[in-house]
Short mmCIF file of N, CA and C in Angstrom, two decimals:
data_model
loop_
_atom_site.label_atom_id
_atom_site.label_comp_id
_atom_site.label_asym_id
_atom_site.label_seq_id
_atom_site.Cartn_x
_atom_site.Cartn_y
_atom_site.Cartn_z
N MET E 1 84.21 65.60 155.71
CA MET E 1 85.58 66.10 155.70
C MET E 1 85.92 66.60 157.11
N SER E 2 87.06 66.16 157.63
CA SER E 2 87.48 66.57 158.96
C SER E 2 88.35 67.82 158.86
N ARG E 3 88.62 68.41 160.01
CA ARG E 3 89.48 69.59 160.05
C ARG E 3 90.94 69.18 159.85
N PRO E 4 91.78 70.10 159.41
CA PRO E 4 93.20 69.78 159.28
C PRO E 4 93.82 69.44 160.64
N LEU E 5 94.67 68.45 160.65
CA LEU E 5 95.37 68.01 161.86
C LEU E 5 96.82 68.47 161.82
N LEU E 6 97.39 68.73 162.99
CA LEU E 6 98.82 68.94 163.13
C LEU E 6 99.39 67.57 163.48
N ILE E 7 100.18 67.00 162.56
CA ILE E 7 100.66 65.63 162.70
C ILE E 7 102.16 65.61 162.90
N LEU E 8 102.59 65.10 164.05
CA LEU E 8 104.02 64.94 164.34
C LEU E 8 104.53 63.71 163.63
N ILE E 9 105.57 63.87 162.84
CA ILE E 9 106.23 62.75 162.16
C ILE E 9 107.34 62.27 163.08
N ALA E 10 107.22 61.04 163.56
CA ALA E 10 108.17 60.49 164.53
C ALA E 10 108.89 59.30 163.92
N GLY E 11 110.19 59.27 164.10
CA GLY E 11 110.99 58.16 163.61
C GLY E 11 112.43 58.41 163.97
N PRO E 12 113.32 57.53 163.53
CA PRO E 12 114.73 57.69 163.86
C PRO E 12 115.32 58.99 163.32
N TYR E 13 116.04 59.68 164.18
CA TYR E 13 116.84 60.84 163.77
C TYR E 13 118.29 60.56 164.14
N ALA E 14 118.60 60.55 165.42
CA ALA E 14 119.96 60.26 165.86
C ALA E 14 120.18 58.76 166.07
N SER E 15 119.11 58.03 166.32
CA SER E 15 119.23 56.59 166.60
C SER E 15 119.92 55.86 165.47
N GLY E 16 120.88 55.01 165.85
CA GLY E 16 121.57 54.17 164.88
C GLY E 16 122.57 54.90 164.00
N THR E 17 122.90 56.13 164.35
CA THR E 17 123.83 56.90 163.51
C THR E 17 125.23 57.01 164.09
N ASP E 18 125.40 56.63 165.36
CA ASP E 18 126.67 56.82 166.06
C ASP E 18 127.14 58.27 166.00
N GLY E 19 126.17 59.20 165.93
CA GLY E 19 126.50 60.62 165.90
C GLY E 19 127.00 61.13 164.57
N ASP E 20 126.95 60.31 163.53
CA ASP E 20 127.43 60.71 162.20
C ASP E 20 126.46 61.74 161.61
N PRO E 21 126.92 62.97 161.37
CA PRO E 21 126.04 64.02 160.86
C PRO E 21 125.39 63.67 159.52
N ASP E 22 126.10 62.96 158.66
CA ASP E 22 125.54 62.60 157.36
C ASP E 22 124.39 61.61 157.52
N ARG E 23 124.56 60.65 158.43
CA ARG E 23 123.49 59.67 158.68
C ARG E 23 122.30 60.33 159.36
N MET E 24 122.56 61.30 160.23
CA MET E 24 121.47 62.02 160.87
C MET E 24 120.71 62.85 159.83
N ALA E 25 121.45 63.47 158.92
CA ALA E 25 120.81 64.25 157.85
C ALA E 25 119.97 63.34 156.96
N ALA E 26 120.46 62.14 156.68
CA ALA E 26 119.68 61.19 155.88
C ALA E 26 118.40 60.79 156.60
N ASN E 27 118.49 60.58 157.92
CA ASN E 27 117.29 60.26 158.70
C ASN E 27 116.30 61.42 158.67
N LEU E 28 116.79 62.65 158.76
CA LEU E 28 115.90 63.80 158.71
C LEU E 28 115.22 63.89 157.34
N ARG E 29 115.96 63.61 156.28
CA ARG E 29 115.35 63.61 154.94
C ARG E 29 114.26 62.55 154.85
N ARG E 30 114.46 61.41 155.49
CA ARG E 30 113.45 60.35 155.50
C ARG E 30 112.19 60.81 156.23
N LEU E 31 112.38 61.48 157.36
CA LEU E 31 111.23 62.05 158.08
C LEU E 31 110.52 63.08 157.20
N GLU E 32 111.31 63.93 156.57
CA GLU E 32 110.74 65.00 155.74
C GLU E 32 110.01 64.48 154.51
N ALA E 33 110.37 63.29 154.06
CA ALA E 33 109.71 62.72 152.88
C ALA E 33 108.22 62.48 153.15
N ALA E 34 107.84 62.35 154.41
CA ALA E 34 106.43 62.15 154.76
C ALA E 34 105.67 63.47 154.83
N ALA E 35 106.37 64.59 154.81
CA ALA E 35 105.71 65.88 154.99
C ALA E 35 104.76 66.22 153.84
N TRP E 36 105.21 66.04 152.60
CA TRP E 36 104.36 66.40 151.47
C TRP E 36 103.08 65.57 151.42
N PRO E 37 103.13 64.26 151.56
CA PRO E 37 101.87 63.51 151.55
C PRO E 37 100.90 63.93 152.65
N ILE E 38 101.42 64.29 153.81
CA ILE E 38 100.56 64.76 154.91
C ILE E 38 99.94 66.10 154.53
N PHE E 39 100.75 66.98 153.98
CA PHE E 39 100.25 68.29 153.56
C PHE E 39 99.21 68.13 152.44
N ARG E 40 99.52 67.28 151.49
CA ARG E 40 98.62 67.04 150.36
C ARG E 40 97.27 66.50 150.84
N ALA E 41 97.27 65.76 151.95
CA ALA E 41 96.03 65.23 152.52
C ALA E 41 95.24 66.30 153.28
N GLY E 42 95.77 67.52 153.34
CA GLY E 42 95.07 68.62 153.97
C GLY E 42 95.48 68.93 155.39
N HIS E 43 96.59 68.33 155.83
CA HIS E 43 97.04 68.50 157.21
C HIS E 43 98.33 69.32 157.27
N VAL E 44 98.81 69.55 158.48
CA VAL E 44 100.07 70.27 158.70
C VAL E 44 101.08 69.29 159.29
N PRO E 45 102.15 69.00 158.53
CA PRO E 45 103.18 68.11 159.07
C PRO E 45 104.10 68.86 160.04
N MET E 46 104.61 68.14 161.03
CA MET E 46 105.54 68.72 161.99
C MET E 46 106.60 67.68 162.32
N ILE E 47 107.83 68.12 162.41
CA ILE E 47 108.94 67.26 162.82
C ILE E 47 109.65 67.99 163.97
N GLY E 48 109.87 67.30 165.06
CA GLY E 48 110.48 67.93 166.23
C GLY E 48 111.80 68.61 165.94
N GLU E 49 112.59 68.02 165.07
CA GLU E 49 113.90 68.60 164.76
C GLU E 49 113.78 69.93 164.03
N TRP E 50 112.66 70.16 163.33
CA TRP E 50 112.44 71.45 162.68
C TRP E 50 112.40 72.57 163.71
N VAL E 51 112.02 72.26 164.92
CA VAL E 51 111.97 73.24 166.00
C VAL E 51 113.23 73.14 166.85
N ALA E 52 113.62 71.93 167.19
CA ALA E 52 114.73 71.73 168.13
C ALA E 52 116.07 72.19 167.59
N LEU E 53 116.35 71.95 166.32
CA LEU E 53 117.67 72.31 165.79
C LEU E 53 117.90 73.83 165.80
N PRO E 54 116.92 74.65 165.41
CA PRO E 54 117.14 76.09 165.56
C PRO E 54 117.24 76.54 167.03
N VAL E 55 116.51 75.87 167.91
CA VAL E 55 116.63 76.19 169.33
C VAL E 55 118.05 75.91 169.81
N LEU E 56 118.59 74.75 169.41
CA LEU E 56 119.97 74.41 169.77
C LEU E 56 120.94 75.45 169.23
N ALA E 57 120.78 75.82 167.97
CA ALA E 57 121.68 76.80 167.35
C ALA E 57 121.61 78.13 168.09
N SER E 58 120.40 78.55 168.46
CA SER E 58 120.28 79.84 169.15
C SER E 58 120.84 79.79 170.57
N ALA E 59 120.97 78.59 171.12
CA ALA E 59 121.57 78.42 172.45
C ALA E 59 123.08 78.34 172.37
N GLY E 60 123.62 78.38 171.15
CA GLY E 60 125.07 78.31 170.98
C GLY E 60 125.61 76.90 170.90
N ALA E 61 124.73 75.91 170.78
CA ALA E 61 125.20 74.52 170.68
C ALA E 61 125.86 74.30 169.32
N SER E 62 126.78 73.36 169.29
CA SER E 62 127.51 73.08 168.05
C SER E 62 126.71 72.20 167.08
N GLY E 63 125.61 71.67 167.52
CA GLY E 63 124.78 70.82 166.66
C GLY E 63 124.12 69.74 167.47
N PRO E 64 123.53 68.74 166.79
CA PRO E 64 122.78 67.71 167.50
C PRO E 64 123.63 66.77 168.35
N ASN E 65 124.95 66.85 168.22
CA ASN E 65 125.82 66.03 169.07
C ASN E 65 126.32 66.80 170.29
N ASP E 66 125.96 68.06 170.40
CA ASP E 66 126.34 68.89 171.53
C ASP E 66 125.68 68.33 172.80
N PRO E 67 126.34 68.39 173.95
CA PRO E 67 125.72 67.91 175.19
C PRO E 67 124.37 68.55 175.50
N LEU E 68 124.15 69.78 175.06
CA LEU E 68 122.88 70.46 175.30
C LEU E 68 121.72 69.78 174.55
N ALA E 69 122.02 69.01 173.51
CA ALA E 69 120.98 68.39 172.68
C ALA E 69 120.04 67.52 173.50
N THR E 70 120.56 66.82 174.50
CA THR E 70 119.69 65.96 175.30
C THR E 70 118.66 66.78 176.08
N ASP E 71 118.97 68.05 176.35
CA ASP E 71 118.04 68.92 177.06
C ASP E 71 117.06 69.61 176.12
N VAL E 72 117.25 69.42 174.80
CA VAL E 72 116.42 70.13 173.83
C VAL E 72 115.64 69.19 172.92
N LEU E 73 116.29 68.16 172.37
CA LEU E 73 115.63 67.33 171.35
C LEU E 73 114.37 66.64 171.86
N TYR E 74 114.49 65.79 172.86
CA TYR E 74 113.31 65.08 173.37
C TYR E 74 112.29 66.03 174.00
N PRO E 75 112.74 67.00 174.82
CA PRO E 75 111.75 67.91 175.40
C PRO E 75 110.97 68.71 174.35
N THR E 76 111.60 69.03 173.22
CA THR E 76 110.89 69.76 172.17
C THR E 76 109.74 68.92 171.63
N ALA E 77 110.01 67.66 171.32
CA ALA E 77 108.95 66.79 170.81
C ALA E 77 107.85 66.62 171.86
N GLU E 78 108.24 66.49 173.10
CA GLU E 78 107.24 66.33 174.16
C GLU E 78 106.35 67.57 174.26
N ARG E 79 106.95 68.74 174.17
CA ARG E 79 106.16 69.97 174.22
C ARG E 79 105.27 70.10 173.00
N LEU E 80 105.80 69.74 171.83
CA LEU E 80 104.99 69.80 170.61
C LEU E 80 103.78 68.90 170.71
N LEU E 81 103.93 67.77 171.35
CA LEU E 81 102.82 66.82 171.44
C LEU E 81 101.62 67.37 172.22
N HIS E 82 101.82 68.43 172.96
CA HIS E 82 100.69 69.08 173.63
C HIS E 82 99.84 69.86 172.64
N HIS E 83 100.37 70.07 171.44
CA HIS E 83 99.68 70.84 170.41
C HIS E 83 99.28 69.99 169.20
N CYS E 84 99.89 68.83 169.07
CA CYS E 84 99.63 67.97 167.91
C CYS E 84 98.33 67.19 168.09
N ASP E 85 97.74 66.86 166.95
CA ASP E 85 96.48 66.13 166.92
C ASP E 85 96.67 64.65 166.62
N ALA E 86 97.87 64.28 166.15
CA ALA E 86 98.15 62.89 165.78
C ALA E 86 99.65 62.73 165.61
N VAL E 87 100.07 61.47 165.53
CA VAL E 87 101.47 61.13 165.30
C VAL E 87 101.54 60.11 164.16
N LEU E 88 102.49 60.31 163.27
CA LEU E 88 102.82 59.30 162.27
C LEU E 88 104.14 58.69 162.72
N ARG E 89 104.12 57.41 163.08
CA ARG E 89 105.34 56.72 163.54
C ARG E 89 105.93 55.97 162.37
N LEU E 90 107.07 56.44 161.88
CA LEU E 90 107.78 55.78 160.80
C LEU E 90 108.59 54.61 161.34
N PRO E 91 108.88 53.62 160.51
CA PRO E 91 109.64 52.46 160.97
C PRO E 91 111.06 52.81 161.40
N GLY E 92 111.61 51.99 162.26
CA GLY E 92 112.99 52.12 162.70
C GLY E 92 113.09 52.30 164.20
N ALA E 93 114.15 51.76 164.74
CA ALA E 93 114.39 51.85 166.18
C ALA E 93 114.66 53.30 166.57
N SER E 94 113.92 53.78 167.58
CA SER E 94 114.12 55.14 168.07
C SER E 94 113.44 55.28 169.43
N ARG E 95 114.24 55.50 170.46
CA ARG E 95 113.67 55.72 171.79
C ARG E 95 112.80 56.97 171.81
N GLY E 96 113.26 58.02 171.14
CA GLY E 96 112.50 59.27 171.11
C GLY E 96 111.16 59.09 170.43
N ALA E 97 111.15 58.41 169.28
CA ALA E 97 109.88 58.20 168.57
C ALA E 97 108.96 57.28 169.36
N ASP E 98 109.54 56.29 170.04
CA ASP E 98 108.73 55.42 170.89
C ASP E 98 108.10 56.22 172.02
N ARG E 99 108.84 57.16 172.56
CA ARG E 99 108.31 58.03 173.63
C ARG E 99 107.21 58.93 173.07
N ASP E 100 107.39 59.42 171.83
CA ASP E 100 106.34 60.23 171.21
C ASP E 100 105.04 59.45 171.11
N VAL E 101 105.14 58.19 170.71
CA VAL E 101 103.96 57.33 170.59
C VAL E 101 103.32 57.13 171.97
N GLU E 102 104.14 56.89 172.97
CA GLU E 102 103.64 56.70 174.33
C GLU E 102 102.87 57.94 174.81
N ILE E 103 103.43 59.11 174.57
CA ILE E 103 102.78 60.36 174.98
C ILE E 103 101.47 60.54 174.20
N ALA E 104 101.50 60.26 172.91
CA ALA E 104 100.29 60.40 172.10
C ALA E 104 99.19 59.49 172.62
N ARG E 105 99.54 58.27 172.96
CA ARG E 105 98.54 57.33 173.47
C ARG E 105 98.01 57.79 174.83
N GLU E 106 98.90 58.33 175.67
CA GLU E 106 98.45 58.87 176.96
C GLU E 106 97.47 60.02 176.76
N ARG E 107 97.70 60.82 175.74
CA ARG E 107 96.82 61.95 175.43
C ARG E 107 95.57 61.51 174.70
N GLY E 108 95.55 60.29 174.19
CA GLY E 108 94.38 59.79 173.47
C GLY E 108 94.28 60.29 172.04
N ILE E 109 95.43 60.66 171.45
CA ILE E 109 95.39 61.11 170.05
C ILE E 109 95.84 59.97 169.15
N PRO E 110 95.40 59.96 167.89
CA PRO E 110 95.72 58.86 166.99
C PRO E 110 97.21 58.71 166.73
N VAL E 111 97.63 57.47 166.58
CA VAL E 111 98.99 57.13 166.16
C VAL E 111 98.84 56.32 164.88
N TYR E 112 99.36 56.85 163.79
CA TYR E 112 99.32 56.17 162.51
C TYR E 112 100.66 55.51 162.24
N SER E 113 100.63 54.36 161.60
CA SER E 113 101.89 53.68 161.28
C SER E 113 102.18 53.70 159.79
N SER E 114 101.31 54.33 159.01
CA SER E 114 101.57 54.51 157.59
C SER E 114 100.82 55.73 157.09
N LEU E 115 101.31 56.30 156.02
CA LEU E 115 100.65 57.46 155.43
C LEU E 115 99.24 57.13 154.96
N GLU E 116 99.05 55.90 154.52
CA GLU E 116 97.75 55.46 154.01
C GLU E 116 96.67 55.47 155.08
N GLU E 117 97.04 55.38 156.33
CA GLU E 117 96.07 55.38 157.44
C GLU E 117 95.54 56.79 157.75
N ILE E 118 96.24 57.82 157.30
CA ILE E 118 95.86 59.19 157.65
C ILE E 118 94.68 59.61 156.78
N PRO E 119 93.55 59.97 157.42
CA PRO E 119 92.39 60.39 156.63
C PRO E 119 92.61 61.77 156.02
N ALA E 120 91.97 62.01 154.90
CA ALA E 120 92.04 63.34 154.28
C ALA E 120 91.26 64.34 155.12
N ALA E 121 91.72 65.57 155.12
CA ALA E 121 91.00 66.63 155.84
C ALA E 121 89.86 67.14 154.97
#
């Protein structure tokens, strides 16, 4: 049995939404759907938006479409990846998620493409 991993769930959030808040919320729900299976496997799920959205709100931004979002969303995921042990890359076009995978590979941490690939802790 391995130790619990902190696993970043990466996939489309704003990509392909044209800034539509409802579509972004649907994408976030899709990312969050992977959280329980990761937790059930003995790990800690993490999604960058769980950190970035409150940071944006505390900075006075109006939401993920605020100009400040570009200074917060991607950098948050990048900073989180210094603490994460693995990445789960969900399907769908996303520059941010592709960058998360690139950073993970540079760091030499596992990148999973399905929940089934994640070993139990």
